[in-house]
PDB file of C-alpha atoms in Angstrom:
ATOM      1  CA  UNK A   1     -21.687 -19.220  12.830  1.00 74.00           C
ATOM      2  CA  UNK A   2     -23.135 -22.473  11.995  1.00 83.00           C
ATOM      3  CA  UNK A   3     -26.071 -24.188  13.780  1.00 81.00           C
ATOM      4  CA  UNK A   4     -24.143 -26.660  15.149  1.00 82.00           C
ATOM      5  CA  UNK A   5     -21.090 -24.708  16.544  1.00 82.00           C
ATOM      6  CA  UNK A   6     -24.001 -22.460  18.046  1.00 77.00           C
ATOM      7  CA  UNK A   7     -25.770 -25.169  19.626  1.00 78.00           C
ATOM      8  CA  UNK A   8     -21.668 -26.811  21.004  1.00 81.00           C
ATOM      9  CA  UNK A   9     -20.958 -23.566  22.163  1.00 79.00           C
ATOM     10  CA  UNK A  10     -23.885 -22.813  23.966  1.00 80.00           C
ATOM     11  CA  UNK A  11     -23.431 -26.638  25.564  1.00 81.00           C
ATOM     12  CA  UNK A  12     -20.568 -25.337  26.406  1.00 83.00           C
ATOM     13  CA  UNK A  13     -21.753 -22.059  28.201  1.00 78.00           C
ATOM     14  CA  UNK A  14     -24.738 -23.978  29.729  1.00 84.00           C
ATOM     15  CA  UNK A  15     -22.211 -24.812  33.176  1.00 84.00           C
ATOM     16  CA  UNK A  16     -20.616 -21.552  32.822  1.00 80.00           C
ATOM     17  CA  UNK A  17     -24.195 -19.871  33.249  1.00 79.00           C
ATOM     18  CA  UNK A  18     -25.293 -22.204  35.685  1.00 84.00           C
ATOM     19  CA  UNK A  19     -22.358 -21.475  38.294  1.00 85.00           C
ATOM     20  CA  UNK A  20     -22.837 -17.745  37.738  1.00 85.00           C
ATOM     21  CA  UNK A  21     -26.231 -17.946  38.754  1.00 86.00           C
ATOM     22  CA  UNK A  22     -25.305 -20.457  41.363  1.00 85.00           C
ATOM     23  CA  UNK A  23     -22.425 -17.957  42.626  1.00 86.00           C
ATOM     24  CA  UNK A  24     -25.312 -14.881  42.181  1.00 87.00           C
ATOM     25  CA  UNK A  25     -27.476 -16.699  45.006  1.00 88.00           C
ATOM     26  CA  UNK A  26     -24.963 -17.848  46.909  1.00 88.00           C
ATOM     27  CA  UNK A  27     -24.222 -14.161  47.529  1.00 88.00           C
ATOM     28  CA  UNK A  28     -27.597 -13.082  47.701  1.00 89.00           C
ATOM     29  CA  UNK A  29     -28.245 -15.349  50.528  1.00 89.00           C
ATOM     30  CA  UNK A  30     -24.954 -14.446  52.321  1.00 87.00           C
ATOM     31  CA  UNK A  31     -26.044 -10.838  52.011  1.00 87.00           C
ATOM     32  CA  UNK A  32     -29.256 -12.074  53.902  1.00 88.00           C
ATOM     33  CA  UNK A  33     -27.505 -13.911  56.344  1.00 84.00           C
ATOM     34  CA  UNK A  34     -25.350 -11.270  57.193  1.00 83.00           C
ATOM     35  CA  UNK A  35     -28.330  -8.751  57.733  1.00 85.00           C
ATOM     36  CA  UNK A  36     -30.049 -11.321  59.460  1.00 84.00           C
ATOM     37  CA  UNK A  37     -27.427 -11.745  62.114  1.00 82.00           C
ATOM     38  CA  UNK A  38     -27.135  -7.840  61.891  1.00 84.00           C
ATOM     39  CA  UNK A  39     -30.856  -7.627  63.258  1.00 85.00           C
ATOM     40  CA  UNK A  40     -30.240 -10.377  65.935  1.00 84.00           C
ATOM     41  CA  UNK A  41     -26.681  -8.575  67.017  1.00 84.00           C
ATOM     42  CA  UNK A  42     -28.777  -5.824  67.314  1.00 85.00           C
ATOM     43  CA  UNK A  43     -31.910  -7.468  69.820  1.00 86.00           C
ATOM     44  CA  UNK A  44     -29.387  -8.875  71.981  1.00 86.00           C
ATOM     45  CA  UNK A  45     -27.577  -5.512  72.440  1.00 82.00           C
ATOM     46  CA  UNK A  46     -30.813  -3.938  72.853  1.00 86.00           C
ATOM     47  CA  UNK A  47     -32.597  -6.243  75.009  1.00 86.00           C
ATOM     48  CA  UNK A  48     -29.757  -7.046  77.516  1.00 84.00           C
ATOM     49  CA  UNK A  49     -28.704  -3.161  77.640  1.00 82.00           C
ATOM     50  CA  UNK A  50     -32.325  -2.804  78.970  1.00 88.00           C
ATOM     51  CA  UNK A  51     -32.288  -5.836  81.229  1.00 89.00           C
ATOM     52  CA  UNK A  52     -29.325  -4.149  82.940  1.00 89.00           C
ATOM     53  CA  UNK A  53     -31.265  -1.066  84.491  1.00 90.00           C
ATOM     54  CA  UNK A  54     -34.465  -2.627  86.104  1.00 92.00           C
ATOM     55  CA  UNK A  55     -31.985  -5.384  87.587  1.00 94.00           C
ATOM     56  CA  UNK A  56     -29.469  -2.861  88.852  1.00 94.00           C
ATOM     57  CA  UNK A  57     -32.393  -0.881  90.522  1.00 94.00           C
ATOM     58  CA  UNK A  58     -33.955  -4.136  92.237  1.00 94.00           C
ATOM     59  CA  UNK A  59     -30.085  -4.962  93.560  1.00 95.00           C
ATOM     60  CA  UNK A  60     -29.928  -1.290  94.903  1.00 96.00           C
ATOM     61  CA  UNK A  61     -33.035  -1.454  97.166  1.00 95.00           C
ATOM     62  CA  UNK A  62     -32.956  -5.046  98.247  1.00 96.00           C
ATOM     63  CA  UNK A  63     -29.304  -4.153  99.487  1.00 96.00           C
ATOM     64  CA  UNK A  64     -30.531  -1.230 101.080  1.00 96.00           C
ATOM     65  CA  UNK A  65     -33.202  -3.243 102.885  1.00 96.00           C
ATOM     66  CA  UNK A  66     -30.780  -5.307 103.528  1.00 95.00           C
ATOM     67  CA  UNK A  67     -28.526  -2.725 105.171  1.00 95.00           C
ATOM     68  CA  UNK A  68     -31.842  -1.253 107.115  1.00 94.00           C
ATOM     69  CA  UNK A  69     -32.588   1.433 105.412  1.00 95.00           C
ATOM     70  CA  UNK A  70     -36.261   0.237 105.621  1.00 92.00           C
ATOM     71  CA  UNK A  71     -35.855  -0.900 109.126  1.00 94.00           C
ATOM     72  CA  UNK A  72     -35.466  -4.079 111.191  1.00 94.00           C
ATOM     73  CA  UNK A  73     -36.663  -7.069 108.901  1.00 94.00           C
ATOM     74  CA  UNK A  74     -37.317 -10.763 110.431  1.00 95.00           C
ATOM     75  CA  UNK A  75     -34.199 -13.286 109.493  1.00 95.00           C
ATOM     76  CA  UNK A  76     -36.539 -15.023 106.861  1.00 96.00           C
ATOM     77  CA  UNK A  77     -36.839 -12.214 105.481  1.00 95.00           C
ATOM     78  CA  UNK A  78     -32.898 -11.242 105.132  1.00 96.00           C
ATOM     79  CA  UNK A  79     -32.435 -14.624 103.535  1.00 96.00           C
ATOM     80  CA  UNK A  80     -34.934 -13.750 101.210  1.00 96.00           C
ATOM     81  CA  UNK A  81     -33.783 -10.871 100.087  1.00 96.00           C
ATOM     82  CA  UNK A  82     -30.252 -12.576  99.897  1.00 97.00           C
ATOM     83  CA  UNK A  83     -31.127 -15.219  97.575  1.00 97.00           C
ATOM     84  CA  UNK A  84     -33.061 -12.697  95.750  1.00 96.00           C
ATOM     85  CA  UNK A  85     -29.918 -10.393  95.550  1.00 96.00           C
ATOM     86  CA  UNK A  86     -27.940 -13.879  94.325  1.00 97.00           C
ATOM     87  CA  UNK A  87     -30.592 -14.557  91.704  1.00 96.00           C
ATOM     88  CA  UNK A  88     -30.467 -10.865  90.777  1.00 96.00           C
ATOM     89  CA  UNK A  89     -26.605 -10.981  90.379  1.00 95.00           C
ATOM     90  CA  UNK A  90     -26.898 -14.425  87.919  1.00 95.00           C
ATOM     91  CA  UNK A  91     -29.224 -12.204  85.925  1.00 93.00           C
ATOM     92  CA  UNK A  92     -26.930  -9.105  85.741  1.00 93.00           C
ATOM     93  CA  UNK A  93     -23.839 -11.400  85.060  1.00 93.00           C
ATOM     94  CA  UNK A  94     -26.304 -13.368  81.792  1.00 91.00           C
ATOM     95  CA  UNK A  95     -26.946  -9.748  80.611  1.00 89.00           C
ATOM     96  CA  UNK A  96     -23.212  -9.014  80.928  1.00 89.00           C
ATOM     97  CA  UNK A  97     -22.243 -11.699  78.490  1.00 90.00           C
ATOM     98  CA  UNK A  98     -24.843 -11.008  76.063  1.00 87.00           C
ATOM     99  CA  UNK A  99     -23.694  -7.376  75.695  1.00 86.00           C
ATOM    100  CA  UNK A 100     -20.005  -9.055  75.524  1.00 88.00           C
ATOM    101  CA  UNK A 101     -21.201 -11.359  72.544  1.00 84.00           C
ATOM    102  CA  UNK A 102     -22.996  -8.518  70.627  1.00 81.00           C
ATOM    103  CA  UNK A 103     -20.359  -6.457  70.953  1.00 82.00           C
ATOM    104  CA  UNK A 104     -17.704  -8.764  69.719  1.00 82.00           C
ATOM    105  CA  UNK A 105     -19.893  -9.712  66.955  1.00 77.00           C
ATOM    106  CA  UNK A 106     -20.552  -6.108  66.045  1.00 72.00           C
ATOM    107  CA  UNK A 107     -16.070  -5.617  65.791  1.00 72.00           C
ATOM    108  CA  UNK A 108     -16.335  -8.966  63.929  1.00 69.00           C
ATOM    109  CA  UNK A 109     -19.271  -7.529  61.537  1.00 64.00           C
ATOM    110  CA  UNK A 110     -17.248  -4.538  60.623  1.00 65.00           C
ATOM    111  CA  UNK A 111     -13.697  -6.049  60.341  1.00 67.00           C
ATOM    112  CA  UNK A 112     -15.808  -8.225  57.279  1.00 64.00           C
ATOM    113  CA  UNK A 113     -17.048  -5.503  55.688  1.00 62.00           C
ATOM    114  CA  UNK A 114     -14.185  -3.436  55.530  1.00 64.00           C
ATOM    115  CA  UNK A 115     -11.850  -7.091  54.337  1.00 58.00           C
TER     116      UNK A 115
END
């Protein structure tokens, strides 16, 4: 081969190259992405599983306060522990959808890989 066909037909490859190492990084950085989202799937999972108990165990004693296991308590009180209950149950419901959402994503993670 002649210097100039080598030097056309590498002008020629140049692009070719260029996209393949385009393509190469594109899927690098999907790969990335994908773990990345892995890792943040797995936080939410993780930190609204363990949301869930210490909320659950606050609900069960201010309804049994509530219910007087502790005794009589003052009206103000009740109320207190009633919007405390309702703020309680907004929190439990939050974690609820988070677990939801990292679930889903988790089915939707694994349907990918396996496509």
């Amino acid at each position: 081969m002649s210097a100039p066909q080598l030097v056309e037909a590498m002008a020629t490859l140049q692009p070719l190259l260029e996209r393949t190492t385009l393509l190469d990084n594109l899927a690098g950085q999907r790969a990335q992405l994908a773990e990345q989202g892995e890792v943040v799937r797995d936080l939410i999972y993780a930190f609204s599983h363990d949301l869930r108990t210490p909320l659950m165990a606050n609900a069960l004693h201010m309804q049994q306060a509530l219910r007087g296991a502790y005794g009589p308590l003052p009206e103000e009180y009740c109320r207190t522990l009633q919007n405390g209950l309702d703020a309680n149950d907004s929190l439990l419901s939050l974690a609820d959808q988070l677990l939801t959402v990292a679930r889903y994503e988790g089915v939707k993670l694994r349907k990918n890989r396996r496509r």
